[in-house]
Amino acid sequence: MKITPDMNVCELLDQYPQLEDIFLKHGLPCRGCPGADNESVEEAAEAHGVSVDKLMESLNLAVEQI
């Protein structure tokens, strides 16, 4: 599966809970964040000043290893 920037953060974490560590490494504590229910990966990254490209690279690399 390829993760895309428009995917919902919580849906992604529900499907791949192990990705929480990747979000945390990028400074995104998405679990428990009230905005994560309605935010895409791109929206969450931009809201927190995180590079969308670097986050996407890390998330997709992690999914390949699952």
Steps between C-alpha positions, in 0.01 A plus 500: 500500500623848418422775748393827342488849654120514478447197726330559835745481793276304739386254234862440409597444864204267550619290205872522587541576873876451471518823297439699817877485567567660160257783571662553842851509351381782275353692794140400439330349806188418298340251738293704738517814289146626443583616146633164384150358451436741216850574370683351208866413539586811298280728712650365824855547373436853377324599822806396700768629265615153398632417153225310322753341264720368781200374696360323193836341429524367856141375509528317167832345593347374825196354321726314259663327798172390659 
